[in-house]
């Protein structure tokens, strides 16, 4: 027998949203629209050099991001999606099995997976009755073996945000050698003025690193590109543990083009922001428990009815993302797709 790590047997698998021909996919928080013509042209152009390795240093995109976000390029690390950066953060901070990674639960399903792959110990802190991070309980969970804290705002899958005051409280309370990773995959959908924006805090807190992605608002989920912004020390460490050439030339070029087209991309976020209020109101009227969302998805706290609800939606040709036995996450999409989902959801209550 090959000597495979026995602990991989208990590794939870990342469950992708299902793609079913003919069905509406509201399971992965993607944008329904394709990349813009400028982005598609950049991808096609980069593909003509597909026989060559990509730029290992991701220099062009890093410089463009530095300019767009107003930070020095040394403070940016680009990765093969921000999921990869999450894994790199664990690899960069944890070495012993006793090293701990703290995060809220339920939160992003990749956190337990990357922590376990990194051979570190998972310390979860239950979200509160309002489906929000319990920041004080998270502070209390930080101990001498804590190496990394993931904070997800807006939280996948509940859509709730951590406020700036809460994150400042957490940063003030945790030791300065504990790295705090603020995962802002849905930052472009945030409208709540009290919600944290990690970029406002990174200059004051060298132990804060902000994660952003091109997979959601920037319509590049298939191209795999995300980035971290933090101290030069953290960015350097992330680059050290990155597997080489993991950000393709097509991804690098597409992300630069996405930044050029940022206005167009953010304008379509505004449509989703409008729709999410309508979708939530309709669900509340139909009797579902749905927290306010600052993201491009809604959370239906269905408990034991989670799996039956997902199956029912599938019968109506709508694919949602169940997290049995907690609830169902549903992407807010175009008005037509949302209406199809709402019809299915109402039929479930009858
Ligand atoms: C979708 C998502 C990401 C982005 O993942 P990529 O690897 O960049 O596609 C990161 N964090 C959270 C919480 C997400 O929901």
XYZ file of C-alpha atoms and ligand atoms in Angstrom:
365
model
C 0.000 0.000 0.000
C 1.160 3.520 -0.772
C 1.870 5.605 2.274
C -0.889 8.172 1.828
C -1.594 10.377 4.876
C -4.391 8.556 6.737
C -5.951 11.868 7.810
C -6.929 12.544 4.189
C -9.702 9.965 4.714
C -11.500 12.467 6.921
C -10.909 15.445 4.640
C -14.261 16.951 3.680
C -14.568 17.318 -0.081
C -15.193 20.756 -1.556
C -18.696 20.451 -3.006
C -19.038 22.466 -6.201
C -22.384 23.872 -7.215
C -23.981 21.417 -9.657
C -24.258 22.279 -13.334
C -27.299 20.606 -14.851
C -28.112 21.104 -18.546
C -31.340 23.044 -18.964
C -31.437 24.104 -15.317
C -30.776 27.549 -13.855
C -27.588 27.511 -11.798
C -27.824 29.563 -8.628
C -25.381 27.433 -6.682
C -21.955 29.073 -6.999
C -22.486 32.832 -6.668
C -21.302 33.444 -10.197
C -22.447 36.369 -12.330
C -24.857 35.277 -15.066
C -23.142 37.484 -17.680
C -19.992 36.435 -19.581
C -16.740 38.404 -19.372
C -16.844 41.720 -21.300
C -15.660 41.881 -24.944
C -12.447 43.589 -23.775
C -11.775 40.731 -21.357
C -12.551 38.088 -23.990
C -10.176 39.792 -26.429
C -7.425 39.836 -23.787
C -7.930 36.124 -23.118
C -7.780 35.300 -26.846
C -4.649 37.389 -27.284
C -2.920 35.749 -24.285
C -3.889 32.325 -25.623
C -1.709 32.906 -28.690
C 1.301 32.559 -26.342
C -0.153 29.460 -24.733
C 3.020 27.537 -25.566
C 5.034 29.789 -23.209
C 5.051 29.738 -19.411
C 3.200 32.631 -17.803
C 5.008 35.446 -15.977
C 5.955 33.804 -12.674
C 6.018 37.160 -10.894
C 2.610 38.212 -12.264
C 4.235 41.626 -12.699
C 1.761 43.304 -15.041
C -1.337 42.447 -13.051
C 0.376 43.210 -9.740
C 1.403 46.668 -10.973
C -2.103 47.320 -12.268
C -3.638 46.199 -8.955
C -1.164 48.328 -7.007
C -2.261 51.353 -8.989
C -5.979 50.531 -8.734
C -5.932 49.817 -5.001
C -3.387 52.472 -4.044
C -0.802 50.189 -2.424
C 2.814 49.297 -3.152
C 3.189 46.205 -5.381
C 5.322 44.503 -2.669
C 2.168 44.273 -0.596
C 0.244 42.228 -3.169
C 0.320 38.490 -3.796
C -1.701 37.110 -6.697
C -2.921 33.525 -6.480
C -4.756 30.849 -8.414
C -8.088 32.006 -6.974
C -8.417 33.223 -3.421
C -9.095 29.664 -2.281
C -5.496 28.945 -3.171
C -4.431 32.011 -1.184
C -6.370 30.663 1.820
C -4.375 27.449 1.577
C -1.131 29.414 1.164
C -1.959 31.404 4.308
C -2.221 28.184 6.292
C 1.024 26.910 4.782
C 2.751 30.202 5.536
C 1.663 30.323 9.189
C 1.217 26.748 10.472
C 3.830 24.025 10.795
C 2.931 21.891 13.804
C -0.282 19.868 14.206
C -0.974 21.928 17.361
C -1.000 25.176 15.396
C -4.533 26.473 15.231
C -6.660 28.237 12.654
C -9.741 30.010 14.027
C -12.828 30.791 11.953
C -16.563 31.223 12.291
C -18.904 28.368 11.443
C -20.855 28.115 9.324
C -18.618 30.036 6.975
C -16.709 29.356 3.773
C -16.399 25.614 3.241
C -12.798 25.904 2.043
C -11.468 26.975 5.479
C -11.700 23.568 7.186
C -10.360 21.871 4.063
C -7.276 24.048 3.678
C -6.588 23.915 7.417
C -6.673 20.135 7.396
C -4.541 19.917 4.263
C -2.038 22.156 6.034
C -1.948 19.675 8.916
C -3.106 22.302 11.423
C -5.924 22.245 13.975
C -9.377 23.669 13.249
C -10.990 25.906 15.893
C -14.488 26.914 14.848
C -16.652 29.505 16.580
C -20.421 29.252 15.997
C -22.065 32.202 14.230
C -24.702 33.925 16.368
C -28.519 33.782 16.249
C -28.481 36.469 13.559
C -26.150 34.371 11.358
C -23.288 36.819 12.000
C -19.705 36.318 13.151
C -19.547 36.313 16.962
C -16.434 38.440 17.144
C -16.088 38.347 20.936
C -16.317 34.554 20.967
C -13.701 34.465 18.194
C -11.386 36.642 20.273
C -11.951 34.282 23.199
C -11.036 31.308 20.962
C -7.647 32.788 20.102
C -4.980 31.170 22.245
C -1.218 30.710 22.373
C -1.323 28.198 19.491
C -3.442 30.350 17.176
C -1.544 31.206 14.017
C -4.301 32.404 11.710
C -7.862 33.751 11.973
C -10.175 33.764 8.944
C -12.897 36.404 8.953
C -15.365 36.226 6.064
C -17.270 39.429 5.292
C -19.786 39.220 3.729
C -19.964 35.723 5.145
C -20.395 32.870 2.706
C -23.034 31.349 3.002
C -25.104 33.632 5.273
C -24.478 36.996 3.541
C -23.985 38.926 6.790
C -21.135 41.379 7.330
C -18.623 42.068 10.058
C -18.668 45.756 10.951
C -15.587 47.922 10.971
C -15.992 48.381 14.733
C -16.104 44.601 15.211
C -13.002 43.961 13.146
C -11.155 46.728 14.956
C -12.159 45.125 18.256
C -10.817 41.788 17.065
C -7.572 43.301 15.811
C -7.095 45.173 19.082
C -7.648 41.993 21.103
C -5.584 39.368 19.261
C -1.803 39.230 19.677
C 0.010 41.103 16.955
C 1.773 37.970 15.753
C -1.535 36.282 14.884
C -2.403 36.802 11.224
C -5.990 37.892 10.542
C -7.224 37.159 7.014
C -10.275 39.144 5.970
C -11.901 37.317 3.076
C -13.781 39.907 1.032
C -14.771 37.779 -1.966
C -18.059 39.704 -2.168
C -16.726 43.157 -1.355
C -18.167 44.702 -4.529
C -21.702 43.947 -3.324
C -21.399 45.674 0.055
C -23.520 48.799 0.570
C -23.799 48.892 4.388
C -21.737 51.903 5.534
C -20.909 50.144 8.828
C -19.439 47.090 7.082
C -15.690 46.682 7.276
C -13.532 47.520 4.272
C -10.230 45.814 4.885
C -8.338 48.302 2.751
C -9.073 51.017 5.349
C -7.301 49.019 8.055
C -4.276 47.358 6.451
C -1.962 50.337 6.896
C -2.521 50.370 10.670
C -2.511 46.585 11.156
C 0.448 44.709 9.631
C -1.121 41.429 10.832
C -4.189 42.004 8.644
C -4.341 40.557 5.141
C -7.243 41.194 2.783
C -8.340 38.604 0.221
C -10.162 39.594 -2.932
C -11.080 37.616 -6.036
C -11.867 38.037 -9.722
C -14.245 35.060 -9.582
C -17.435 36.809 -8.529
C -18.157 40.429 -9.516
C -15.366 40.330 -12.123
C -16.870 37.322 -13.947
C -13.703 35.243 -14.125
C -14.528 32.201 -11.969
C -13.144 29.820 -14.606
C -9.856 31.692 -15.005
C -8.801 31.334 -11.342
C -7.324 34.566 -10.092
C -7.467 36.165 -6.668
C -5.159 38.412 -4.667
C -4.051 39.221 -1.165
C -3.066 42.655 0.107
C -1.201 42.970 3.376
C 2.258 43.700 4.712
C 5.240 43.084 2.395
C 6.288 40.320 4.825
C 2.993 38.459 4.450
C 2.865 38.983 0.670
C 6.426 37.610 0.363
C 5.530 34.557 2.438
C 2.469 33.922 0.264
C 4.611 34.038 -2.858
C 7.102 31.602 -1.326
C 4.489 28.899 -0.752
C 2.726 29.459 -4.089
C 3.044 26.656 -6.566
C 4.932 28.128 -9.513
C 3.087 29.386 -12.607
C -0.312 28.759 -11.028
C -1.793 31.980 -12.432
C -2.070 31.438 -16.195
C -1.272 34.076 -18.817
C -4.936 34.100 -19.786
C -5.945 34.748 -16.191
C -3.391 37.538 -15.774
C -4.456 39.255 -18.998
C -8.151 38.835 -18.285
C -7.789 40.317 -14.803
C -5.965 43.376 -16.166
C -8.747 43.836 -18.724
C -11.329 43.422 -15.956
C -9.726 46.294 -14.063
C -9.893 48.367 -17.251
C -13.611 47.523 -17.442
C -14.267 47.903 -13.724
C -17.018 50.489 -14.237
C -19.053 48.143 -16.434
C -18.584 45.238 -14.039
C -19.527 47.229 -10.950
C -22.599 48.618 -12.722
C -23.965 45.105 -13.070
C -23.339 44.529 -9.344
C -25.767 47.386 -8.750
C -28.479 45.406 -10.559
C -27.878 42.430 -8.271
C -27.917 44.700 -5.219
C -31.397 45.854 -6.244
C -32.572 42.329 -6.949
C -31.370 40.926 -3.631
C -33.793 43.170 -1.750
C -36.675 42.057 -3.935
C -35.708 38.387 -3.610
C -35.339 38.567 0.154
C -38.621 40.441 0.612
C -40.435 37.840 -1.470
C -38.902 35.019 0.570
C -39.817 36.689 3.854
C -43.368 37.131 2.589
C -43.438 33.423 1.760
C -42.476 32.612 5.350
C -38.760 31.821 5.049
C -36.107 32.967 7.523
C -33.588 35.002 5.509
C -30.959 37.269 7.064
C -30.215 40.612 5.416
C -27.592 40.027 2.769
C -24.722 42.242 1.665
C -23.734 39.796 -1.023
C -24.942 38.314 -4.300
C -26.731 35.458 -2.563
C -29.381 34.860 0.061
C -29.375 32.372 2.926
C -32.494 30.404 3.748
C -32.199 29.022 7.260
C -34.162 25.838 6.612
C -32.676 23.465 9.169
C -33.823 19.912 8.548
C -35.837 21.074 5.519
C -32.588 21.963 3.718
C -32.164 18.805 1.634
C -35.881 18.506 0.709
C -35.918 22.169 -0.338
C -32.875 21.700 -2.588
C -34.442 18.606 -4.156
C -37.702 20.486 -4.693
C -35.848 23.346 -6.439
C -34.074 20.818 -8.651
C -37.478 19.411 -9.670
C -38.262 22.981 -10.750
C -34.992 23.142 -12.727
C -33.279 25.494 -10.300
C -29.954 24.425 -8.786
C -29.301 25.865 -5.315
C -26.546 25.059 -2.824
C -27.703 23.112 0.234
C -25.672 22.930 3.439
C -27.686 20.307 5.233
C -28.882 20.603 8.039
C -28.314 24.354 8.291
C -29.741 25.997 5.222
C -29.616 26.751 1.535
C -27.588 29.411 -0.248
C -29.064 30.828 -3.436
C -27.292 33.170 -5.833
C -29.127 36.370 -6.722
C -29.029 36.577 -10.504
C -31.068 38.227 -13.266
C -34.744 39.125 -12.603
C -35.878 36.208 -14.816
C -33.712 33.623 -13.048
C -34.674 35.008 -9.657
C -38.349 34.766 -10.580
C -37.918 31.117 -11.526
C -36.340 30.468 -8.137
C -39.015 32.426 -6.252
C -41.757 30.450 -7.991
C -40.076 27.222 -6.882
C -39.592 28.520 -3.331
C -43.250 29.580 -3.021
C -44.419 26.210 -4.327
C -42.368 24.537 -1.563
C -44.334 26.370 1.133
C -47.693 25.261 -0.267
C -16.084 32.383 -3.978
C -15.270 32.663 -2.761
C -13.905 32.844 -2.841
C -13.234 32.908 -4.171
O -12.689 31.788 -4.552
P -11.749 31.770 -5.850
O -10.791 30.718 -5.494
O -11.109 33.119 -5.968
O -12.633 31.455 -6.983
C -13.183 33.097 -1.702
N -13.796 33.210 -0.526
C -15.114 33.082 -0.406
C -15.747 33.259 0.910
C -15.886 32.789 -1.519
O -17.200 32.633 -1.388
